[in-house]
XYZ file of C-alpha atoms in Angstrom:
115
model
C 78.662 99.334 85.278
C 79.085 96.523 87.361
C 79.160 95.580 90.880
C 81.221 93.000 92.762
C 80.018 91.833 96.389
C 82.262 90.532 97.981
C 81.814 87.933 101.313
C 82.974 85.672 103.198
C 86.055 86.313 104.782
C 87.407 86.438 109.148
C 89.461 85.556 111.232
C 90.400 81.530 110.381
C 92.843 79.264 111.751
C 95.957 77.696 110.381
C 95.253 75.135 109.093
C 91.810 75.861 108.802
C 88.965 76.905 105.797
C 87.550 79.258 104.536
C 85.385 79.676 101.691
C 84.935 83.299 99.844
C 82.077 85.366 97.311
C 81.553 87.617 94.710
C 78.784 87.476 93.338
C 78.533 89.872 90.348
C 74.857 93.220 90.469
C 74.256 91.724 86.242
C 75.147 88.836 84.458
C 77.893 89.612 82.922
C 80.314 86.507 82.832
C 79.698 85.697 79.786
C 82.704 86.042 77.048
C 85.132 87.362 80.930
C 87.394 86.223 82.738
C 86.476 86.577 86.918
C 90.129 86.784 89.600
C 90.616 86.246 93.327
C 94.019 88.677 93.620
C 94.966 89.575 97.467
C 96.811 92.827 99.513
C 98.919 91.429 101.863
C 99.939 95.436 104.486
C 103.404 96.967 102.486
C 103.345 94.545 99.529
C 101.028 95.261 95.768
C 98.413 93.273 94.902
C 99.075 89.772 93.118
C 96.670 87.428 91.474
C 95.395 84.641 93.650
C 93.531 82.165 90.858
C 91.174 82.960 88.319
C 88.661 81.448 86.018
C 87.515 82.119 82.735
C 84.357 81.549 81.246
C 84.945 78.239 79.285
C 85.840 77.286 82.213
C 90.126 77.391 82.233
C 91.659 77.957 86.305
C 95.081 79.361 87.111
C 97.019 79.614 90.324
C 99.839 81.668 92.101
C 102.030 78.524 92.958
C 101.520 79.977 96.373
C 97.946 78.516 96.688
C 98.321 75.026 94.031
C 96.578 72.787 95.757
C 94.679 74.134 98.614
C 92.442 77.197 96.897
C 89.322 76.450 94.145
C 88.391 78.660 92.164
C 84.528 77.675 90.365
C 81.988 80.035 89.209
C 77.716 79.161 89.180
C 76.601 81.709 85.992
C 73.318 81.322 86.860
C 73.685 82.669 90.128
C 76.020 85.100 88.435
C 78.686 84.342 91.592
C 82.092 83.442 92.186
C 83.958 81.660 94.850
C 87.525 80.746 95.833
C 87.579 77.929 98.049
C 91.071 78.083 100.653
C 91.955 74.765 102.651
C 94.393 74.608 104.964
C 94.450 78.186 105.802
C 98.246 79.719 106.512
C 98.964 83.083 108.247
C 101.341 84.119 105.275
C 97.050 83.506 103.025
C 96.866 86.912 105.437
C 95.463 89.448 102.941
C 92.865 91.522 102.104
C 91.313 89.061 99.100
C 89.217 91.182 96.289
C 87.312 89.422 93.115
C 88.155 91.114 89.465
C 86.648 91.038 86.413
C 87.686 91.895 83.081
C 85.680 91.668 79.744
C 84.199 94.261 76.476
C 83.221 96.779 78.968
C 85.578 97.176 81.322
C 87.836 95.869 84.016
C 85.426 95.722 87.660
C 86.765 95.352 90.778
C 85.408 94.242 94.559
C 84.988 96.403 97.680
C 87.142 93.738 99.081
C 87.280 91.447 102.044
C 89.789 90.920 104.305
C 90.863 87.359 105.837
C 92.587 86.871 108.637
C 94.984 83.453 109.583
C 96.896 83.047 113.040
C 99.487 80.526 113.525
């Protein structure tokens, strides 16, 4: 079993920045894909960004150029740097890990961007 714990959410004004962190309970980043998803009220959960163990990244079109995903395998942590935040980025952000042992989700962290 793997536990993922997100942190770093909060309230920020439009144009501001936040950095989210996702810490895993054990070393599981080899051979896995780790991503960030978000879910706004009344909407489906959707992919924001992901990074493979080999360092390949993919972003949702709406966040390209503003968000950056990175991973620190030594710390078992994945980060999401969010710049130039917009009110439409408001959502609960979830960390996700997909690997040979299964699929895991964190509990989510709220990001609220005020206009």
